[in-house]
mmCIF file of C-alpha atoms in Angstrom:
data_model
loop_
_atom_site.group_PDB
_atom_site.id
_atom_site.type_symbol
_atom_site.label_atom_id
_atom_site.label_comp_id
_atom_site.label_asym_id
_atom_site.label_seq_id
_atom_site.Cartn_x
_atom_site.Cartn_y
_atom_site.Cartn_z
ATOM 1 C CA MET A 1 21.370 -94.717 84.334
ATOM 2 C CA PRO A 2 24.172 -95.441 81.843
ATOM 3 C CA ILE A 3 23.842 -94.191 78.283
ATOM 4 C CA ASP A 4 24.506 -96.483 75.359
ATOM 5 C CA ILE A 5 27.210 -94.643 73.384
ATOM 6 C CA LEU A 6 29.726 -92.004 74.499
ATOM 7 C CA ILE A 7 31.538 -90.427 71.522
ATOM 8 C CA LEU A 8 34.949 -89.065 72.522
ATOM 9 C CA GLY A 9 35.586 -86.436 69.863
ATOM 10 C CA ALA A 10 32.427 -85.374 68.031
ATOM 11 C CA GLY A 11 33.808 -84.726 64.570
ATOM 12 C CA TRP A 12 32.973 -85.990 61.065
ATOM 13 C CA THR A 13 31.937 -89.472 62.156
ATOM 14 C CA SER A 14 29.440 -88.083 64.658
ATOM 15 C CA THR A 15 27.492 -86.342 61.880
ATOM 16 C CA PHE A 16 26.392 -89.802 60.785
ATOM 17 C CA LEU A 17 26.422 -91.667 64.070
ATOM 18 C CA ILE A 18 24.280 -89.238 66.103
ATOM 19 C CA PRO A 19 21.359 -89.217 63.623
ATOM 20 C CA LEU A 20 21.542 -93.017 63.388
ATOM 21 C CA CYS A 21 21.471 -93.346 67.185
ATOM 22 C CA SER A 22 18.401 -91.058 67.277
ATOM 23 C CA ARG A 23 16.614 -93.104 64.652
ATOM 24 C CA ARG A 24 17.282 -96.313 66.582
ATOM 25 C CA SER A 25 16.442 -94.816 70.003
ATOM 26 C CA ILE A 26 20.025 -95.405 71.209
ATOM 27 C CA THR A 27 21.088 -93.023 73.964
ATOM 28 C CA TYR A 28 24.279 -91.105 73.453
ATOM 29 C CA ALA A 29 26.479 -88.257 74.504
ATOM 30 C CA ALA A 30 29.482 -86.689 72.806
ATOM 31 C CA THR A 31 32.529 -84.630 73.720
ATOM 32 C CA THR A 32 34.495 -81.812 72.083
ATOM 33 C CA ARG A 33 37.380 -79.807 73.418
ATOM 34 C CA SER A 34 35.277 -76.665 73.633
ATOM 35 C CA GLY A 35 31.936 -78.138 74.607
ATOM 36 C CA ARG A 36 30.311 -76.659 71.511
ATOM 37 C CA ASP A 37 26.813 -77.516 70.315
ATOM 38 C CA GLY A 38 25.692 -79.088 73.554
ATOM 39 C CA THR A 39 28.591 -81.520 73.801
ATOM 40 C CA ILE A 40 30.660 -82.207 76.914
ATOM 41 C CA ALA A 41 33.903 -80.242 77.193
ATOM 42 C CA PHE A 42 36.650 -82.870 77.461
ATOM 43 C CA ASN A 43 40.236 -82.991 76.346
ATOM 44 C CA PHE A 44 42.245 -86.217 76.671
ATOM 45 C CA ASP A 45 45.873 -85.607 77.653
ATOM 46 C CA PRO A 46 47.692 -88.803 76.636
ATOM 47 C CA GLU A 47 50.512 -88.185 79.132
ATOM 48 C CA SER A 48 48.475 -87.213 82.196
ATOM 49 C CA GLU A 49 47.496 -89.503 85.075
ATOM 50 C CA ASP A 50 44.991 -86.976 86.364
ATOM 51 C CA ALA A 51 41.535 -88.597 86.737
ATOM 52 C CA GLU A 52 39.699 -85.342 87.335
ATOM 53 C CA PRO A 53 38.765 -84.606 83.672
ATOM 54 C CA PHE A 54 37.110 -88.033 83.425
ATOM 55 C CA LYS A 55 34.671 -87.410 86.211
ATOM 56 C CA ILE A 56 32.447 -85.238 84.056
ATOM 57 C CA LEU A 57 31.881 -88.071 81.592
ATOM 58 C CA PRO A 58 28.680 -90.117 81.911
ATOM 59 C CA ASP A 59 28.538 -93.843 82.531
ATOM 60 C CA ALA A 60 28.329 -95.523 79.098
ATOM 61 C CA ARG A 61 28.043 -99.025 77.799
ATOM 62 C CA THR A 62 30.240 -98.281 74.788
ATOM 63 C CA ILE A 63 32.880 -95.561 74.385
ATOM 64 C CA LEU A 64 33.913 -94.635 70.840
ATOM 65 C CA ILE A 65 37.361 -93.116 70.542
ATOM 66 C CA THR A 66 37.470 -91.152 67.304
ATOM 67 C CA PHE A 67 40.872 -89.434 67.648
ATOM 68 C CA PRO A 68 44.168 -91.253 67.017
ATOM 69 C CA ILE A 69 46.301 -92.301 69.934
ATOM 70 C CA VAL A 70 50.046 -92.704 69.294
ATOM 71 C CA GLN A 71 51.823 -92.382 72.648
ATOM 72 C CA PRO A 72 52.854 -95.612 74.436
ATOM 73 C CA GLY A 73 50.714 -96.138 77.552
ATOM 74 C CA ALA A 74 48.035 -93.622 76.506
ATOM 75 C CA SER A 75 45.412 -96.231 75.571
ATOM 76 C CA ALA A 76 45.834 -97.859 78.980
ATOM 77 C CA ARG A 77 45.540 -94.477 80.695
ATOM 78 C CA LEU A 78 42.263 -93.686 78.938
ATOM 79 C CA VAL A 79 40.694 -97.042 79.848
ATOM 80 C CA ASN A 80 41.962 -97.123 83.403
ATOM 81 C CA LEU A 81 41.129 -93.496 84.206
ATOM 82 C CA TYR A 82 37.603 -93.866 82.904
ATOM 83 C CA ARG A 83 37.062 -97.123 84.775
ATOM 84 C CA SER A 84 38.425 -95.658 88.003
ATOM 85 C CA THR A 85 36.117 -92.694 87.953
ATOM 86 C CA HIS A 86 32.865 -94.465 87.153
ATOM 87 C CA SER A 87 31.230 -96.290 89.983
ATOM 88 C CA ALA A 88 28.850 -98.165 87.758
ATOM 89 C CA SER A 89 31.832 -99.724 86.117
ATOM 90 C CA GLU A 90 33.708 -100.453 89.329
ATOM 91 C CA ASP A 91 30.987 -101.499 91.738
ATOM 92 C CA ASN A 92 28.524 -103.286 89.470
ATOM 93 C CA LEU A 93 30.170 -106.461 88.195
ATOM 94 C CA GLU A 94 27.312 -106.890 85.702
ATOM 95 C CA PHE A 95 28.082 -103.523 84.102
ATOM 96 C CA ARG A 96 30.420 -103.480 81.172
ATOM 97 C CA THR A 97 32.027 -100.563 79.319
ATOM 98 C CA GLY A 98 33.396 -101.426 75.908
ATOM 99 C CA PHE A 99 35.985 -99.281 74.070
ATOM 100 C CA ILE A 100 36.042 -98.900 70.279
ATOM 101 C CA GLN A 101 39.063 -97.217 68.711
ATOM 102 C CA LEU A 102 38.643 -95.821 65.152
ATOM 103 C CA GLY A 103 41.885 -96.508 63.368
ATOM 104 C CA SER A 104 43.194 -96.377 59.778
ATOM 105 C CA THR A 105 44.179 -98.928 57.247
ATOM 106 C CA GLY A 106 47.289 -96.782 56.816
ATOM 107 C CA ILE A 107 48.952 -98.968 59.423
ATOM 108 C CA TRP A 108 49.555 -101.497 56.630
ATOM 109 C CA ASP A 109 50.908 -99.178 53.980
ATOM 110 C CA GLY A 110 52.855 -96.487 55.805
ATOM 111 C CA GLY A 111 49.995 -94.067 56.296
ATOM 112 C CA ARG A 112 48.294 -93.908 52.921
ATOM 113 C CA THR A 113 44.862 -95.257 52.064
ATOM 114 C CA THR A 114 45.724 -95.107 48.420
ATOM 115 C CA ASP A 115 47.974 -97.549 46.717
ATOM 116 C CA SER A 116 50.700 -95.498 45.150
ATOM 117 C CA ASP A 117 52.547 -92.236 45.623
ATOM 118 C CA ALA A 118 52.208 -89.813 42.687
ATOM 119 C CA SER A 119 55.753 -88.571 43.245
ATOM 120 C CA GLU A 120 57.332 -91.670 41.736
ATOM 121 C CA ALA A 121 56.448 -94.405 39.294
ATOM 122 C CA PRO A 122 55.217 -97.621 40.889
ATOM 123 C CA LYS A 123 57.920 -100.304 41.240
ATOM 124 C CA PRO A 124 57.090 -103.880 40.366
ATOM 125 C CA VAL A 125 56.068 -105.697 43.527
ATOM 126 C CA LYS A 126 54.317 -108.906 44.295
ATOM 127 C CA PHE A 127 50.593 -108.267 44.816
ATOM 128 C CA ARG A 128 49.146 -109.247 48.189
ATOM 129 C CA TRP A 129 45.784 -109.198 49.895
ATOM 130 C CA ILE A 130 45.751 -107.617 53.367
ATOM 131 C CA ASP A 131 43.214 -108.736 55.923
ATOM 132 C CA ARG A 132 42.721 -107.998 59.601
ATOM 133 C CA HIS A 133 45.249 -110.646 60.578
ATOM 134 C CA THR A 134 48.060 -109.261 58.399
ATOM 135 C CA PRO A 135 50.889 -107.839 60.597
ATOM 136 C CA SER A 136 50.992 -104.065 60.457
ATOM 137 C CA ILE A 137 54.139 -101.975 59.995
ATOM 138 C CA SER A 138 56.092 -102.568 63.167
ATOM 139 C CA PHE A 139 57.326 -99.019 63.601
ATOM 140 C CA ASN A 140 53.882 -97.460 63.261
ATOM 141 C CA ASP A 141 53.060 -95.694 66.557
ATOM 142 C CA ARG A 142 49.348 -95.661 65.863
ATOM 143 C CA ALA A 143 49.289 -99.427 65.201
ATOM 144 C CA ASN A 144 51.226 -100.025 68.394
ATOM 145 C CA ALA A 145 48.741 -97.941 70.446
ATOM 146 C CA GLU A 146 45.876 -99.840 68.873
ATOM 147 C CA SER A 147 47.515 -103.142 69.807
ATOM 148 C CA GLU A 148 47.964 -101.837 73.350
ATOM 149 C CA LEU A 149 44.235 -101.137 73.561
ATOM 150 C CA LEU A 150 43.416 -104.648 72.265
ATOM 151 C CA SER A 151 45.664 -106.172 74.872
ATOM 152 C CA LEU A 152 43.573 -104.529 77.606
ATOM 153 C CA SER A 153 40.378 -106.326 76.575
ATOM 154 C CA SER A 154 38.580 -108.025 79.457
ATOM 155 C CA ALA A 155 35.111 -109.194 80.404
ATOM 156 C CA GLN A 156 34.372 -105.810 82.030
ATOM 157 C CA SER A 157 36.258 -103.667 79.508
ATOM 158 C CA PRO A 158 36.169 -105.305 76.090
ATOM 159 C CA THR A 159 38.119 -103.419 73.450
ATOM 160 C CA THR A 160 38.163 -103.470 69.636
ATOM 161 C CA VAL A 161 39.667 -101.491 66.770
ATOM 162 C CA LEU A 162 37.952 -100.583 63.505
ATOM 163 C CA ASN A 163 40.614 -99.744 60.890
ATOM 164 C CA LEU A 164 38.871 -97.525 58.384
ATOM 165 C CA SER A 165 39.697 -97.149 54.710
ATOM 166 C CA GLY A 166 39.157 -93.916 52.769
ATOM 167 C CA LEU A 167 36.281 -92.005 54.339
ATOM 168 C CA TRP A 168 33.537 -90.376 52.226
ATOM 169 C CA GLY A 169 30.140 -88.888 52.663
ATOM 170 C CA GLY A 170 28.808 -85.496 53.760
ATOM 171 C CA THR A 171 31.570 -82.955 53.477
ATOM 172 C CA ARG A 172 34.000 -85.560 52.072
ATOM 173 C CA SER A 173 32.980 -85.794 48.423
ATOM 174 C CA PRO A 174 34.976 -88.022 46.027
ATOM 175 C CA HIS A 175 34.031 -85.575 43.280
ATOM 176 C CA ASN A 176 36.548 -83.162 44.819
ATOM 177 C CA TRP A 177 39.448 -85.607 45.027
ATOM 178 C CA VAL A 178 40.557 -86.251 41.456
ATOM 179 C CA SER A 179 42.012 -82.823 40.683
ATOM 180 C CA ARG A 180 43.894 -82.883 43.973
ATOM 181 C CA VAL A 181 45.438 -86.362 43.744
ATOM 182 C CA ALA A 182 46.038 -86.328 39.981
ATOM 183 C CA PRO A 183 46.684 -82.769 38.761
ATOM 184 C CA SER A 184 48.663 -84.091 35.763
ATOM 185 C CA LYS A 185 48.736 -87.098 33.475
ATOM 186 C CA ASP A 186 51.988 -88.270 34.997
ATOM 187 C CA ALA A 187 50.520 -88.074 38.493
ATOM 188 C CA LEU A 188 47.491 -90.064 37.318
ATOM 189 C CA ARG A 189 49.776 -92.694 35.665
ATOM 190 C CA ASN A 190 51.232 -93.458 39.101
ATOM 191 C CA LYS A 191 47.939 -93.787 40.937
ATOM 192 C CA GLY A 192 46.864 -97.297 41.838
ATOM 193 C CA ASN A 193 43.805 -98.220 43.862
ATOM 194 C CA ILE A 194 41.772 -96.802 46.753
ATOM 195 C CA HIS A 195 39.418 -98.418 49.248
ATOM 196 C CA LEU A 196 36.434 -96.510 50.643
ATOM 197 C CA ILE A 197 33.842 -96.606 53.422
ATOM 198 C CA HIS A 198 30.930 -94.221 53.841
ATOM 199 C CA GLY A 199 30.338 -92.489 57.171
ATOM 200 C CA LEU A 200 26.905 -94.138 57.484
ATOM 201 C CA ASP A 201 28.423 -97.609 57.164
ATOM 202 C CA VAL A 202 31.096 -96.678 59.745
ATOM 203 C CA SER A 203 28.264 -95.739 62.113
ATOM 204 C CA ARG A 204 26.389 -98.948 61.397
ATOM 205 C CA ALA A 205 29.551 -100.900 62.154
ATOM 206 C CA VAL A 206 29.941 -99.063 65.503
ATOM 207 C CA LEU A 207 26.400 -99.953 66.501
ATOM 208 C CA ALA A 208 26.868 -103.564 65.388
ATOM 209 C CA VAL A 209 29.818 -103.824 67.789
ATOM 210 C CA HIS A 210 27.844 -102.121 70.517
ATOM 211 C CA ALA A 211 25.090 -104.707 70.114
ATOM 212 C CA ASP A 212 27.403 -107.752 70.171
ATOM 213 C CA TRP A 213 30.591 -107.235 72.135
ATOM 214 C CA ALA A 214 31.083 -110.987 72.434
ATOM 215 C CA LYS A 215 32.112 -111.062 68.725
ATOM 216 C CA ALA A 216 34.244 -107.922 68.881
ATOM 217 C CA ALA A 217 36.236 -108.201 72.066
ATOM 218 C CA GLY A 218 39.992 -108.113 71.574
ATOM 219 C CA GLN A 219 39.666 -108.081 67.782
ATOM 220 C CA ARG A 220 40.919 -105.754 65.034
ATOM 221 C CA TRP A 221 38.743 -105.241 61.941
ATOM 222 C CA ILE A 222 39.167 -103.716 58.493
ATOM 223 C CA LEU A 223 36.285 -101.657 57.183
ATOM 224 C CA THR A 224 35.790 -101.051 53.479
ATOM 225 C CA ASP A 225 32.660 -101.258 51.371
ATOM 226 C CA GLY A 226 33.980 -104.518 49.924
ATOM 227 C CA ARG A 227 35.255 -102.969 46.681
ATOM 228 C CA VAL A 228 38.577 -101.997 45.176
ATOM 229 C CA TYR A 229 38.420 -98.730 43.261
ATOM 230 C CA ASP A 230 40.776 -97.931 40.446
ATOM 231 C CA TRP A 231 41.982 -94.327 40.349
ATOM 232 C CA TRP A 232 42.032 -94.384 36.534
ATOM 233 C CA ASP A 233 38.419 -95.481 36.509
ATOM 234 C CA LEU A 234 37.424 -92.833 39.054
ATOM 235 C CA ALA A 235 39.309 -90.081 37.174
ATOM 236 C CA SER A 236 37.686 -90.972 33.887
ATOM 237 C CA ALA A 237 34.206 -90.807 35.474
ATOM 238 C CA LEU A 238 34.431 -88.310 38.303
ATOM 239 C CA GLY A 239 36.928 -86.030 36.531
ATOM 240 C CA SER A 240 34.385 -85.519 33.791
ATOM 241 C CA ARG A 241 31.704 -84.599 36.282
ATOM 242 C CA LEU A 242 34.044 -82.072 37.929
ATOM 243 C CA SER A 243 34.409 -80.134 34.690
ATOM 244 C CA SER A 244 30.952 -80.579 33.230
ATOM 245 C CA SER A 245 29.591 -77.367 34.834
ATOM 246 C CA GLY A 246 32.564 -75.237 33.859
ATOM 247 C CA PRO A 247 32.676 -72.436 31.273
ATOM 248 C CA GLY A 248 31.406 -73.416 27.896
ATOM 249 C CA ALA A 249 29.518 -76.460 29.174
ATOM 250 C CA ASP A 250 26.470 -75.394 27.180
ATOM 251 C CA ASP A 251 28.399 -75.720 23.930
ATOM 252 C CA LYS A 252 28.855 -79.399 23.094
ATOM 253 C CA GLU A 253 32.254 -79.033 21.486
ATOM 254 C CA SER A 254 33.584 -76.814 24.236
ATOM 255 C CA ALA A 255 32.028 -79.014 26.921
ATOM 256 C CA ASP A 256 33.713 -82.067 25.404
ATOM 257 C CA GLU A 257 37.087 -80.293 25.748
ATOM 258 C CA GLU A 258 36.396 -79.381 29.367
ATOM 259 C CA ARG A 259 35.077 -82.763 30.407
ATOM 260 C CA GLY A 260 37.575 -84.683 28.371
ATOM 261 C CA GLN A 261 40.823 -83.844 30.151
ATOM 262 C CA TYR A 262 40.799 -86.766 32.604
ATOM 263 C CA ALA A 263 39.004 -89.073 30.208
ATOM 264 C CA ARG A 264 41.578 -88.250 27.538
ATOM 265 C CA TRP A 265 44.499 -88.907 29.909
ATOM 266 C CA VAL A 266 42.982 -92.244 30.888
ATOM 267 C CA ARG A 267 42.453 -93.221 27.232
ATOM 268 C CA GLU A 268 46.096 -92.395 26.485
ATOM 269 C CA LEU A 269 47.335 -94.262 29.565
ATOM 270 C CA MET A 270 45.332 -97.332 28.674
ATOM 271 C CA GLN A 271 46.919 -97.363 25.275
ATOM 272 C CA GLU A 272 50.398 -96.742 26.563
ATOM 273 C CA GLU A 273 50.142 -99.358 29.338
ATOM 274 C CA ASN A 274 48.162 -101.911 27.289
ATOM 275 C CA VAL A 275 45.191 -101.807 29.647
ATOM 276 C CA ARG A 276 42.215 -103.214 27.780
ATOM 277 C CA ALA A 277 39.388 -102.137 30.110
ATOM 278 C CA LEU A 278 38.643 -100.466 33.392
ATOM 279 C CA PRO A 279 38.778 -101.025 36.258
ATOM 280 C CA ARG A 280 42.240 -102.568 35.996
ATOM 281 C CA ASP A 281 42.685 -106.072 37.370
ATOM 282 C CA VAL A 282 43.254 -105.995 41.158
ATOM 283 C CA GLU A 283 46.584 -107.791 40.782
ATOM 284 C CA CYS A 284 47.952 -104.721 38.925
ATOM 285 C CA PHE A 285 48.223 -103.014 42.265
ATOM 286 C CA LYS A 286 50.546 -103.466 45.192
ATOM 287 C CA ARG A 287 47.912 -104.618 47.552
ATOM 288 C CA ALA A 288 44.168 -104.772 48.248
ATOM 289 C CA LEU A 289 42.161 -104.839 51.427
ATOM 290 C CA ASP A 290 39.962 -107.760 52.421
ATOM 291 C CA SER A 291 37.233 -106.595 54.789
ATOM 292 C CA ARG A 292 34.925 -109.593 54.493
ATOM 293 C CA ASP A 293 35.347 -110.753 58.116
ATOM 294 C CA PHE A 294 33.537 -107.852 59.764
ATOM 295 C CA TRP A 295 30.455 -107.913 57.506
ATOM 296 C CA TYR A 296 30.193 -111.700 57.632
ATOM 297 C CA ILE A 297 30.742 -112.183 61.388
ATOM 298 C CA PHE A 298 28.339 -109.370 62.365
ATOM 299 C CA GLY A 299 25.753 -110.258 59.717
ATOM 300 C CA VAL A 300 25.464 -106.825 58.168
ATOM 301 C CA SER A 301 26.401 -105.398 54.745
ATOM 302 C CA PRO A 302 27.536 -101.917 53.686
ATOM 303 C CA ILE A 303 24.559 -100.028 52.296
ATOM 304 C CA MET A 304 26.531 -97.162 50.747
ATOM 305 C CA ALA A 305 28.622 -99.313 48.441
ATOM 306 C CA ARG A 306 29.711 -97.743 45.142
ATOM 307 C CA LEU A 307 30.139 -94.017 44.832
ATOM 308 C CA ASN A 308 27.111 -91.930 44.018
#
């Protein structure tokens, strides 16, 4: 009997997807390279034509590929080797195995999910919205591999790609990001915007595709929580929280000094750049992501919108 979901690569995403599957009585299995924690030991070699490693995998209605594929031909190998080793897929014309690839919105900006590089001041550019139909960077190997997977979509093996924005939730806490991405006022000056999606909403999107492959087949999607976050706004709010438990937090004057570093930088930057309020207008940035299509077409909404 086929299972519902096979997760190739049980990492961060699986910590949200597996509990959600359990709550919804959706059957699943997962792989890791080592076979730890009751998973199936499986390692995909993108250059190998050996079908033997695929024989251990169960029949599944949907396969979620969580790891990036960048080698030409590797996406086709994965789909074809799985199909060739699973009789339920080959012999039963009514049986369908769909393939979901988790990708990154970095294919549209050279690999970053944030808007600007802290190493140099942003250059004036014309603002643009990016949606799922916007051409990706042509020399991006990951984007090309995703396009290869989409080209394989068929009635028996539908394929789709979910391009994820900045991931948060669980071990990925936005409260830990500010000091890393903006260690100085100058670094913060050059930060633009960031788009986010929580692991639970990624998992809900995966199950929405699983439940309605007719809408997903052959399509690429952008996943964000529908918001554009301003790094200055985040630094002013989250930076203060980062420091609020530091030494001297019990003393109001000392605590104000500790908490005020990022807030002070933002106040100064707003004055220097003539920014009247936060968040800054979206057209101040190079680009912004439009993820409306997925949520509208599948009739669901992100439930972990806004940081908390």
